[in-house]
Amino acid sequence: QHKVLKDAINSEASTATTKGEKRKLPSSPKQQKLSSRLAAKRSRQNVSSFPG
């Protein structure tokens, strides 16, 4: 049951992140790469912050 809840939270967070990324699309490819790297780092932190 906990795993299902965690999956739901993870999917929710990822969709929110993609929505935010789509809203403020960076113009230059350098900015795009930077934002994607930041998003990856953020998602990795979110996953590690969950217990278990």
Short mmCIF file of N, CA and C in Angstrom, two decimals:
data_model
loop_
_atom_site.label_atom_id
_atom_site.label_comp_id
_atom_site.label_asym_id
_atom_site.label_seq_id
_atom_site.Cartn_x
_atom_site.Cartn_y
_atom_site.Cartn_z
N GLN A 1 0.84 -1.20 0.00
CA GLN A 1 0.00 0.00 0.00
C GLN A 1 0.88 1.26 0.00
N HIS A 2 1.95 1.21 0.80
CA HIS A 2 2.85 2.36 0.86
C HIS A 2 3.50 2.60 -0.50
N LYS A 3 3.84 1.51 -1.20
CA LYS A 3 4.50 1.65 -2.50
C LYS A 3 3.57 2.36 -3.48
N VAL A 4 2.30 2.00 -3.46
CA VAL A 4 1.32 2.63 -4.35
C VAL A 4 1.24 4.12 -4.07
N LEU A 5 1.20 4.46 -2.79
CA LEU A 5 1.12 5.86 -2.40
C LEU A 5 2.35 6.61 -2.88
N LYS A 6 3.52 5.99 -2.71
CA LYS A 6 4.77 6.62 -3.13
C LYS A 6 4.76 6.85 -4.64
N ASP A 7 4.32 5.83 -5.39
CA ASP A 7 4.24 5.94 -6.84
C ASP A 7 3.32 7.09 -7.24
N ALA A 8 2.19 7.21 -6.56
CA ALA A 8 1.23 8.27 -6.87
C ALA A 8 1.87 9.63 -6.64
N ILE A 9 2.56 9.78 -5.52
CA ILE A 9 3.22 11.05 -5.20
C ILE A 9 4.29 11.35 -6.25
N ASN A 10 5.08 10.33 -6.61
CA ASN A 10 6.15 10.52 -7.58
C ASN A 10 5.59 10.97 -8.93
N SER A 11 4.53 10.30 -9.40
CA SER A 11 3.94 10.65 -10.69
C SER A 11 3.36 12.06 -10.64
N GLU A 12 2.74 12.41 -9.52
CA GLU A 12 2.17 13.74 -9.36
C GLU A 12 3.26 14.80 -9.45
N ALA A 13 4.37 14.56 -8.74
CA ALA A 13 5.48 15.51 -8.73
C ALA A 13 6.07 15.65 -10.14
N SER A 14 6.22 14.51 -10.85
CA SER A 14 6.82 14.56 -12.17
C SER A 14 5.93 15.33 -13.15
N THR A 15 4.61 15.13 -13.06
CA THR A 15 3.71 15.84 -13.96
C THR A 15 3.74 17.33 -13.67
N ALA A 16 3.80 17.69 -12.39
CA ALA A 16 3.87 19.10 -12.00
C ALA A 16 5.14 19.72 -12.55
N THR A 17 6.25 18.97 -12.48
CA THR A 17 7.53 19.48 -12.98
C THR A 17 7.46 19.71 -14.48
N THR A 18 6.90 18.75 -15.23
CA THR A 18 6.83 18.88 -16.68
C THR A 18 5.93 20.05 -17.06
N LYS A 19 4.84 20.24 -16.33
CA LYS A 19 3.95 21.36 -16.59
C LYS A 19 4.69 22.68 -16.41
N GLY A 20 5.43 22.79 -15.32
CA GLY A 20 6.20 24.00 -15.04
C GLY A 20 7.25 24.23 -16.12
N GLU A 21 7.91 23.15 -16.56
CA GLU A 21 8.95 23.27 -17.58
C GLU A 21 8.34 23.74 -18.90
N LYS A 22 7.15 23.21 -19.23
CA LYS A 22 6.50 23.60 -20.49
C LYS A 22 6.09 25.07 -20.45
N ARG A 23 5.66 25.53 -19.28
CA ARG A 23 5.18 26.90 -19.16
C ARG A 23 6.30 27.90 -19.44
N LYS A 24 7.47 27.67 -18.82
CA LYS A 24 8.59 28.59 -19.02
C LYS A 24 9.67 27.92 -19.88
N LEU A 25 9.36 27.80 -21.17
CA LEU A 25 10.30 27.17 -22.09
C LEU A 25 11.52 28.07 -22.31
N PRO A 26 12.73 27.57 -22.02
CA PRO A 26 13.93 28.35 -22.27
C PRO A 26 14.18 28.49 -23.77
N SER A 27 14.64 29.67 -24.19
CA SER A 27 14.82 29.94 -25.62
C SER A 27 16.07 29.24 -26.15
N SER A 28 17.20 29.43 -25.47
CA SER A 28 18.46 28.88 -25.98
C SER A 28 18.65 27.42 -25.53
N PRO A 29 19.32 26.62 -26.37
CA PRO A 29 19.56 25.21 -26.03
C PRO A 29 20.40 25.06 -24.77
N LYS A 30 21.29 26.04 -24.53
CA LYS A 30 22.12 25.98 -23.32
C LYS A 30 21.24 26.07 -22.08
N GLN A 31 20.28 27.00 -22.11
CA GLN A 31 19.35 27.15 -20.99
C GLN A 31 18.50 25.89 -20.83
N GLN A 32 18.09 25.33 -21.98
CA GLN A 32 17.28 24.12 -21.95
C GLN A 32 18.03 22.99 -21.25
N LYS A 33 19.30 22.83 -21.62
CA LYS A 33 20.11 21.77 -21.02
C LYS A 33 20.24 21.99 -19.52
N LEU A 34 20.46 23.25 -19.14
CA LEU A 34 20.61 23.60 -17.73
C LEU A 34 19.34 23.28 -16.96
N SER A 35 18.19 23.68 -17.52
CA SER A 35 16.91 23.46 -16.83
C SER A 35 16.62 21.96 -16.71
N SER A 36 16.95 21.20 -17.75
CA SER A 36 16.71 19.76 -17.70
C SER A 36 17.59 19.11 -16.64
N ARG A 37 18.83 19.61 -16.53
CA ARG A 37 19.75 19.07 -15.53
C ARG A 37 19.22 19.39 -14.13
N LEU A 38 18.71 20.62 -13.97
CA LEU A 38 18.14 21.03 -12.68
C LEU A 38 16.94 20.16 -12.34
N ALA A 39 16.10 19.90 -13.34
CA ALA A 39 14.90 19.08 -13.12
C ALA A 39 15.31 17.67 -12.71
N ALA A 40 16.33 17.13 -13.37
CA ALA A 40 16.81 15.78 -13.03
C ALA A 40 17.32 15.74 -11.60
N LYS A 41 18.09 16.77 -11.24
CA LYS A 41 18.63 16.84 -9.87
C LYS A 41 17.48 16.92 -8.86
N ARG A 42 16.48 17.74 -9.20
CA ARG A 42 15.33 17.93 -8.31
C ARG A 42 14.60 16.61 -8.12
N SER A 43 14.33 15.90 -9.21
CA SER A 43 13.60 14.64 -9.13
C SER A 43 14.39 13.61 -8.33
N ARG A 44 15.72 13.61 -8.50
CA ARG A 44 16.56 12.68 -7.76
C ARG A 44 16.46 12.97 -6.27
N GLN A 45 16.47 14.25 -5.91
CA GLN A 45 16.35 14.64 -4.50
C GLN A 45 14.99 14.21 -3.95
N ASN A 46 13.94 14.41 -4.74
CA ASN A 46 12.59 14.04 -4.30
C ASN A 46 12.52 12.54 -4.01
N VAL A 47 13.09 11.74 -4.88
CA VAL A 47 13.05 10.28 -4.71
C VAL A 47 13.81 9.89 -3.45
N SER A 48 15.00 10.50 -3.23
CA SER A 48 15.82 10.13 -2.08
C SER A 48 15.20 10.62 -0.78
N SER A 49 14.39 11.67 -0.83
CA SER A 49 13.80 12.22 0.39
C SER A 49 12.68 11.32 0.93
N PHE A 50 12.11 10.47 0.08
CA PHE A 50 11.06 9.57 0.54
C PHE A 50 11.66 8.45 1.40
N PRO A 51 11.08 8.15 2.55
CA PRO A 51 11.62 7.07 3.40
C PRO A 51 11.35 5.69 2.82
N GLY A 52 12.27 4.77 3.06
CA GLY A 52 12.08 3.42 2.56
C GLY A 52 12.66 3.24 1.19
#
